């Protein structure tokens, strides 16, 4: 039975309770999960997919309800202030989200793989312990990263969409747009019906249009952030433009939402909040937007940061009288040790003193990763237009952090090809690890 057209708040509350019940009673459940960095795009694409699919599930769906899973513990939501800014627009709060805390601590214990089906959004390979236990239960994907071939080609009745796009959420909109329209027409807009948060019927199309507008704003957030309000031509695809047009139309159907809507201000407010990480510690900055992969037994971690490396390094320096570079390298080493990493990269994006968008790249590798790091440095130099770089917080000497045969291998570059994000850089690192491990 399809979930009745309702508010996002009501849907998320129902999804959380239903997941708990499915675990307790061994019922079948479909989980929609974004990647482990749990950024805005992973949040909105998973919520949007689960919401629309639950309104109009396929005839032969594994389960009628789709549960959106945020791929982090609930405590880590606090590292993402942009989420809280968005919650106000969607009329939800952090407690409504389904997180890793809502799953059993041990995969496969009370949530048996055979009772689950997993849909991936904003990634196309389930990583870590969840991937080991439930990877074979993945049966659908919508993603804009390089296809790793981990998802079966035939995922009927769920989609298999892996293609270039500024935002994964745009692809979700394109794929499920007709289902959203059908559910709106059938349950509320054409009949004037809907369900309030107290479960009572509301014969008011205005209410259901308000719900749609709230969800549209949530979806727009990640598309606008990922494409710089549709101005970044290196990322924007037609699907992004069409999704923004469609979602704004949803907003304009709600008189209340339309009267307050200003896309530029909405984007600027969210962008400003996302970039404000001044209050975070060194470790929290690295954890905020972090991904990890395993290649031939070696773990690679990569953090994306919205401030320059000089700012990040400054967070690691606790005693100005001690060697600054040593303090930074030690702090990075501790972060790597906590995650059993062989290679770790920090990729920054910021605005230079001259007002230009810039990217920096830092790589540190343990002895087992020296060869792979050297291979990456050689092969990526031209592909990413890497230049030796200095960080004032660590040293005034350009390229002071040079690779060493003893201790950690480390290097800092200015990445002149700013069109390449983690989506392009991570595969180069993974390829280098795979090549040196064979």
PDB file of N, CA and C in Angstrom, residues 362-431:
ATOM      1  N   UNK A 362      46.416  18.068  -0.658  1.00  0.00           N
ATOM      2  CA  UNK A 362      47.450  17.539   0.235  1.00  0.00           C
ATOM      3  C   UNK A 362      47.302  16.021   0.287  1.00  0.00           C
ATOM      4  N   UNK A 363      48.423  15.311   0.188  1.00  0.00           N
ATOM      5  CA  UNK A 363      48.412  13.851   0.265  1.00  0.00           C
ATOM      6  C   UNK A 363      49.474  13.401   1.255  1.00  0.00           C
ATOM      7  N   UNK A 364      49.104  12.495   2.141  1.00  0.00           N
ATOM      8  CA  UNK A 364      50.051  11.886   3.073  1.00  0.00           C
ATOM      9  C   UNK A 364      49.878  10.371   2.996  1.00  0.00           C
ATOM     10  N   UNK A 365      50.998   9.642   2.945  1.00  0.00           N
ATOM     11  CA  UNK A 365      50.950   8.188   2.805  1.00  0.00           C
ATOM     12  C   UNK A 365      51.933   7.528   3.760  1.00  0.00           C
ATOM     13  N   UNK A 366      51.509   6.414   4.345  1.00  0.00           N
ATOM     14  CA  UNK A 366      52.408   5.586   5.138  1.00  0.00           C
ATOM     15  C   UNK A 366      53.315   4.797   4.204  1.00  0.00           C
ATOM     16  N   UNK A 367      54.284   4.090   4.752  1.00  0.00           N
ATOM     17  CA  UNK A 367      55.270   3.387   3.924  1.00  0.00           C
ATOM     18  C   UNK A 367      54.628   2.443   2.912  1.00  0.00           C
ATOM     19  N   UNK A 368      53.546   1.775   3.306  1.00  0.00           N
ATOM     20  CA  UNK A 368      52.878   0.838   2.389  1.00  0.00           C
ATOM     21  C   UNK A 368      52.231   1.553   1.206  1.00  0.00           C
ATOM     22  N   UNK A 369      52.065   2.874   1.335  1.00  0.00           N
ATOM     23  CA  UNK A 369      51.437   3.642   0.262  1.00  0.00           C
ATOM     24  C   UNK A 369      52.382   4.563  -0.478  1.00  0.00           C
ATOM     25  N   UNK A 370      53.695   4.512  -0.160  1.00  0.00           N
ATOM     26  CA  UNK A 370      54.662   5.402  -0.817  1.00  0.00           C
ATOM     27  C   UNK A 370      54.641   5.257  -2.331  1.00  0.00           C
ATOM     28  N   UNK A 371      54.685   4.019  -2.813  1.00  0.00           N
ATOM     29  CA  UNK A 371      54.743   3.781  -4.263  1.00  0.00           C
ATOM     30  C   UNK A 371      53.490   4.300  -4.948  1.00  0.00           C
ATOM     31  N   UNK A 372      52.331   4.048  -4.336  1.00  0.00           N
ATOM     32  CA  UNK A 372      51.070   4.503  -4.921  1.00  0.00           C
ATOM     33  C   UNK A 372      50.996   6.021  -4.937  1.00  0.00           C
ATOM     34  N   UNK A 373      51.455   6.652  -3.859  1.00  0.00           N
ATOM     35  CA  UNK A 373      51.443   8.115  -3.802  1.00  0.00           C
ATOM     36  C   UNK A 373      52.361   8.709  -4.867  1.00  0.00           C
ATOM     37  N   UNK A 374      53.528   8.087  -5.077  1.00  0.00           N
ATOM     38  CA  UNK A 374      54.457   8.565  -6.101  1.00  0.00           C
ATOM     39  C   UNK A 374      53.862   8.397  -7.494  1.00  0.00           C
ATOM     40  N   UNK A 375      53.194   7.270  -7.701  1.00  0.00           N
ATOM     41  CA  UNK A 375      52.533   7.043  -8.992  1.00  0.00           C
ATOM     42  C   UNK A 375      51.464   8.087  -9.244  1.00  0.00           C
ATOM     43  N   UNK A 376      50.662   8.366  -8.218  1.00  0.00           N
ATOM     44  CA  UNK A 376      49.628   9.392  -8.344  1.00  0.00           C
ATOM     45  C   UNK A 376      50.250  10.748  -8.660  1.00  0.00           C
ATOM     46  N   UNK A 377      51.315  11.105  -7.943  1.00  0.00           N
ATOM     47  CA  UNK A 377      51.962  12.403  -8.144  1.00  0.00           C
ATOM     48  C   UNK A 377      52.439  12.567  -9.577  1.00  0.00           C
ATOM     49  N   UNK A 378      52.949  11.489 -10.159  1.00  0.00           N
ATOM     50  CA  UNK A 378      53.456  11.541 -11.532  1.00  0.00           C
ATOM     51  C   UNK A 378      52.322  11.631 -12.540  1.00  0.00           C
ATOM     52  N   UNK A 379      51.327  10.762 -12.357  1.00  0.00           N
ATOM     53  CA  UNK A 379      50.256  10.658 -13.360  1.00  0.00           C
ATOM     54  C   UNK A 379      49.228  11.782 -13.248  1.00  0.00           C
ATOM     55  N   UNK A 380      49.050  12.310 -12.049  1.00  0.00           N
ATOM     56  CA  UNK A 380      48.021  13.341 -11.861  1.00  0.00           C
ATOM     57  C   UNK A 380      48.546  14.747 -12.103  1.00  0.00           C
ATOM     58  N   UNK A 381      49.860  14.906 -12.148  1.00  0.00           N
ATOM     59  CA  UNK A 381      50.413  16.258 -12.309  1.00  0.00           C
ATOM     60  C   UNK A 381      49.853  16.959 -13.533  1.00  0.00           C
ATOM     61  N   UNK A 382      49.837  16.255 -14.640  1.00  0.00           N
ATOM     62  CA  UNK A 382      49.316  16.866 -15.863  1.00  0.00           C
ATOM     63  C   UNK A 382      47.797  16.842 -15.884  1.00  0.00           C
ATOM     64  N   UNK A 383      47.201  15.735 -15.449  1.00  0.00           N
ATOM     65  CA  UNK A 383      45.748  15.597 -15.507  1.00  0.00           C
ATOM     66  C   UNK A 383      45.032  16.645 -14.660  1.00  0.00           C
ATOM     67  N   UNK A 384      45.638  17.004 -13.521  1.00  0.00           N
ATOM     68  CA  UNK A 384      45.021  17.973 -12.618  1.00  0.00           C
ATOM     69  C   UNK A 384      45.727  19.326 -12.639  1.00  0.00           C
ATOM     70  N   UNK A 385      46.802  19.421 -13.428  1.00  0.00           N
ATOM     71  CA  UNK A 385      47.620  20.635 -13.490  1.00  0.00           C
ATOM     72  C   UNK A 385      48.112  21.018 -12.090  1.00  0.00           C
ATOM     73  N   UNK A 386      48.842  20.079 -11.474  1.00  0.00           N
ATOM     74  CA  UNK A 386      49.329  20.277 -10.117  1.00  0.00           C
ATOM     75  C   UNK A 386      50.619  21.087 -10.110  1.00  0.00           C
ATOM     76  N   UNK A 387      50.706  22.043  -9.190  1.00  0.00           N
ATOM     77  CA  UNK A 387      51.908  22.853  -8.999  1.00  0.00           C
ATOM     78  C   UNK A 387      52.322  22.793  -7.538  1.00  0.00           C
ATOM     79  N   UNK A 388      53.634  22.716  -7.285  1.00  0.00           N
ATOM     80  CA  UNK A 388      54.125  22.733  -5.908  1.00  0.00           C
ATOM     81  C   UNK A 388      53.589  23.978  -5.203  1.00  0.00           C
ATOM     82  N   UNK A 389      53.246  23.800  -3.942  1.00  0.00           N
ATOM     83  CA  UNK A 389      52.522  24.857  -3.239  1.00  0.00           C
ATOM     84  C   UNK A 389      53.032  24.977  -1.810  1.00  0.00           C
ATOM     85  N   UNK A 390      52.973  26.164  -1.244  1.00  0.00           N
ATOM     86  CA  UNK A 390      53.346  26.382   0.149  1.00  0.00           C
ATOM     87  C   UNK A 390      52.132  26.851   0.935  1.00  0.00           C
ATOM     88  N   UNK A 391      52.156  26.566   2.214  1.00  0.00           N
ATOM     89  CA  UNK A 391      51.080  26.979   3.108  1.00  0.00           C
ATOM     90  C   UNK A 391      51.689  27.821   4.223  1.00  0.00           C
ATOM     91  N   UNK A 392      51.341  29.100   4.306  1.00  0.00           N
ATOM     92  CA  UNK A 392      51.968  29.988   5.289  1.00  0.00           C
ATOM     93  C   UNK A 392      51.931  29.464   6.719  1.00  0.00           C
ATOM     94  N   UNK A 393      50.866  28.776   7.103  1.00  0.00           N
ATOM     95  CA  UNK A 393      50.760  28.278   8.471  1.00  0.00           C
ATOM     96  C   UNK A 393      51.808  27.217   8.784  1.00  0.00           C
ATOM     97  N   UNK A 394      52.380  26.621   7.720  1.00  0.00           N
ATOM     98  CA  UNK A 394      53.365  25.560   7.916  1.00  0.00           C
ATOM     99  C   UNK A 394      54.773  25.991   7.549  1.00  0.00           C
ATOM    100  N   UNK A 395      54.931  26.680   6.414  1.00  0.00           N
ATOM    101  CA  UNK A 395      56.253  27.079   5.945  1.00  0.00           C
ATOM    102  C   UNK A 395      56.131  28.118   4.863  1.00  0.00           C
ATOM    103  N   UNK A 396      57.087  29.002   4.793  1.00  0.00           N
ATOM    104  CA  UNK A 396      57.104  30.012   3.741  1.00  0.00           C
ATOM    105  C   UNK A 396      57.784  29.509   2.483  1.00  0.00           C
ATOM    106  N   UNK A 397      58.402  28.339   2.574  1.00  0.00           N
ATOM    107  CA  UNK A 397      59.164  27.809   1.458  1.00  0.00           C
ATOM    108  C   UNK A 397      58.266  27.013   0.509  1.00  0.00           C
ATOM    109  N   UNK A 398      58.189  27.400  -0.788  1.00  0.00           N
ATOM    110  CA  UNK A 398      57.355  26.664  -1.729  1.00  0.00           C
ATOM    111  C   UNK A 398      57.736  25.188  -1.777  1.00  0.00           C
ATOM    112  N   UNK A 399      56.720  24.334  -1.698  1.00  0.00           N
ATOM    113  CA  UNK A 399      56.964  22.905  -1.802  1.00  0.00           C
ATOM    114  C   UNK A 399      57.758  22.346  -0.656  1.00  0.00           C
ATOM    115  N   UNK A 400      57.659  22.982   0.527  1.00  0.00           N
ATOM    116  CA  UNK A 400      58.471  22.543   1.662  1.00  0.00           C
ATOM    117  C   UNK A 400      58.164  21.116   2.071  1.00  0.00           C
ATOM    118  N   UNK A 401      56.927  20.713   1.948  1.00  0.00           N
ATOM    119  CA  UNK A 401      56.555  19.339   2.300  1.00  0.00           C
ATOM    120  C   UNK A 401      56.862  18.426   1.121  1.00  0.00           C
ATOM    121  N   UNK A 402      58.044  17.890   1.103  1.00  0.00           N
ATOM    122  CA  UNK A 402      58.471  17.054  -0.005  1.00  0.00           C
ATOM    123  C   UNK A 402      58.356  15.576   0.366  1.00  0.00           C
ATOM    124  N   UNK A 403      58.092  14.717  -0.637  1.00  0.00           N
ATOM    125  CA  UNK A 403      58.033  13.282  -0.378  1.00  0.00           C
ATOM    126  C   UNK A 403      59.321  12.783   0.257  1.00  0.00           C
ATOM    127  N   UNK A 404      59.194  11.846   1.180  1.00  0.00           N
ATOM    128  CA  UNK A 404      60.342  11.299   1.888  1.00  0.00           C
ATOM    129  C   UNK A 404      60.270   9.784   1.875  1.00  0.00           C
ATOM    130  N   UNK A 405      61.449   9.152   1.761  1.00  0.00           N
ATOM    131  CA  UNK A 405      61.499   7.691   1.797  1.00  0.00           C
ATOM    132  C   UNK A 405      61.401   7.179   3.227  1.00  0.00           C
ATOM    133  N   UNK A 406      61.598   8.077   4.175  1.00  0.00           N
ATOM    134  CA  UNK A 406      61.501   7.722   5.578  1.00  0.00           C
ATOM    135  C   UNK A 406      60.311   8.448   6.205  1.00  0.00           C
ATOM    136  N   UNK A 407      59.544   7.718   6.988  1.00  0.00           N
ATOM    137  CA  UNK A 407      58.373   8.318   7.601  1.00  0.00           C
ATOM    138  C   UNK A 407      57.273   8.532   6.568  1.00  0.00           C
ATOM    139  N   UNK A 408      56.260   9.332   6.888  1.00  0.00           N
ATOM    140  CA  UNK A 408      55.141   9.564   5.965  1.00  0.00           C
ATOM    141  C   UNK A 408      55.581  10.299   4.697  1.00  0.00           C
ATOM    142  N   UNK A 409      55.066   9.862   3.567  1.00  0.00           N
ATOM    143  CA  UNK A 409      55.229  10.557   2.286  1.00  0.00           C
ATOM    144  C   UNK A 409      54.175  11.652   2.274  1.00  0.00           C
ATOM    145  N   UNK A 410      54.536  12.872   1.948  1.00  0.00           N
ATOM    146  CA  UNK A 410      53.552  13.948   1.958  1.00  0.00           C
ATOM    147  C   UNK A 410      53.894  15.017   0.934  1.00  0.00           C
ATOM    148  N   UNK A 411      52.848  15.653   0.420  1.00  0.00           N
ATOM    149  CA  UNK A 411      53.039  16.654  -0.632  1.00  0.00           C
ATOM    150  C   UNK A 411      51.832  17.577  -0.657  1.00  0.00           C
ATOM    151  N   UNK A 412      52.101  18.856  -0.969  1.00  0.00           N
ATOM    152  CA  UNK A 412      51.037  19.854  -1.135  1.00  0.00           C
ATOM    153  C   UNK A 412      51.124  20.439  -2.537  1.00  0.00           C
ATOM    154  N   UNK A 413      49.974  20.518  -3.187  1.00  0.00           N
ATOM    155  CA  UNK A 413      49.909  21.121  -4.525  1.00  0.00           C
ATOM    156  C   UNK A 413      48.801  22.170  -4.594  1.00  0.00           C
ATOM    157  N   UNK A 414      48.980  23.089  -5.512  1.00  0.00           N
ATOM    158  CA  UNK A 414      47.889  23.940  -5.973  1.00  0.00           C
ATOM    159  C   UNK A 414      47.346  23.267  -7.219  1.00  0.00           C
ATOM    160  N   UNK A 415      46.058  22.997  -7.235  1.00  0.00           N
ATOM    161  CA  UNK A 415      45.436  22.308  -8.374  1.00  0.00           C
ATOM    162  C   UNK A 415      44.881  23.368  -9.327  1.00  0.00           C
ATOM    163  N   UNK A 416      45.571  23.572 -10.434  1.00  0.00           N
ATOM    164  CA  UNK A 416      45.191  24.638 -11.369  1.00  0.00           C
ATOM    165  C   UNK A 416      43.936  24.305 -12.168  1.00  0.00           C
ATOM    166  N   UNK A 417      43.693  23.007 -12.390  1.00  0.00           N
ATOM    167  CA  UNK A 417      42.453  22.615 -13.071  1.00  0.00           C
ATOM    168  C   UNK A 417      41.353  22.528 -12.018  1.00  0.00           C
ATOM    169  N   UNK A 418      40.688  23.644 -11.786  1.00  0.00           N
ATOM    170  CA  UNK A 418      39.703  23.709 -10.704  1.00  0.00           C
ATOM    171  C   UNK A 418      38.387  23.018 -11.065  1.00  0.00           C
ATOM    172  N   UNK A 419      38.260  22.581 -12.315  1.00  0.00           N
ATOM    173  CA  UNK A 419      37.031  21.882 -12.715  1.00  0.00           C
ATOM    174  C   UNK A 419      36.981  20.471 -12.147  1.00  0.00           C
ATOM    175  N   UNK A 420      38.121  19.952 -11.681  1.00  0.00           N
ATOM    176  CA  UNK A 420      38.186  18.582 -11.166  1.00  0.00           C
ATOM    177  C   UNK A 420      37.943  18.574  -9.649  1.00  0.00           C
ATOM    178  N   UNK A 421      36.845  17.962  -9.252  1.00  0.00           N
ATOM    179  CA  UNK A 421      36.512  17.845  -7.833  1.00  0.00           C
ATOM    180  C   UNK A 421      36.912  16.467  -7.327  1.00  0.00           C
ATOM    181  N   UNK A 422      36.464  16.123  -6.138  1.00  0.00           N
ATOM    182  CA  UNK A 422      36.780  14.806  -5.587  1.00  0.00           C
ATOM    183  C   UNK A 422      36.265  13.679  -6.478  1.00  0.00           C
ATOM    184  N   UNK A 423      35.196  13.938  -7.208  1.00  0.00           N
ATOM    185  CA  UNK A 423      34.656  12.909  -8.112  1.00  0.00           C
ATOM    186  C   UNK A 423      35.692  12.470  -9.131  1.00  0.00           C
ATOM    187  N   UNK A 424      36.599  13.393  -9.529  1.00  0.00           N
ATOM    188  CA  UNK A 424      37.629  13.054 -10.507  1.00  0.00           C
ATOM    189  C   UNK A 424      38.967  12.705  -9.851  1.00  0.00           C
ATOM    190  N   UNK A 425      39.274  13.325  -8.700  1.00  0.00           N
ATOM    191  CA  UNK A 425      40.568  13.106  -8.064  1.00  0.00           C
ATOM    192  C   UNK A 425      40.631  11.757  -7.350  1.00  0.00           C
ATOM    193  N   UNK A 426      39.574  11.396  -6.648  1.00  0.00           N
ATOM    194  CA  UNK A 426      39.571  10.127  -5.915  1.00  0.00           C
ATOM    195  C   UNK A 426      39.815   8.918  -6.822  1.00  0.00           C
ATOM    196  N   UNK A 427      39.179   8.836  -8.002  1.00  0.00           N
ATOM    197  CA  UNK A 427      39.462   7.686  -8.876  1.00  0.00           C
ATOM    198  C   UNK A 427      40.926   7.594  -9.296  1.00  0.00           C
ATOM    199  N   UNK A 428      41.608   8.737  -9.443  1.00  0.00           N
ATOM    200  CA  UNK A 428      43.031   8.717  -9.792  1.00  0.00           C
ATOM    201  C   UNK A 428      43.864   8.128  -8.652  1.00  0.00           C
ATOM    202  N   UNK A 429      43.534   8.493  -7.429  1.00  0.00           N
ATOM    203  CA  UNK A 429      44.232   7.930  -6.279  1.00  0.00           C
ATOM    204  C   UNK A 429      43.943   6.433  -6.142  1.00  0.00           C
ATOM    205  N   UNK A 430      42.712   6.065  -6.321  1.00  0.00           N
ATOM    206  CA  UNK A 430      42.335   4.651  -6.203  1.00  0.00           C
ATOM    207  C   UNK A 430      43.007   3.812  -7.290  1.00  0.00           C
ATOM    208  N   UNK A 431      43.094   4.361  -8.477  1.00  0.00           N
ATOM    209  CA  UNK A 431      43.755   3.670  -9.575  1.00  0.00           C
ATOM    210  C   UNK A 431      45.232   3.466  -9.273  1.00  0.00           C
TER     211      UNK A 431
END
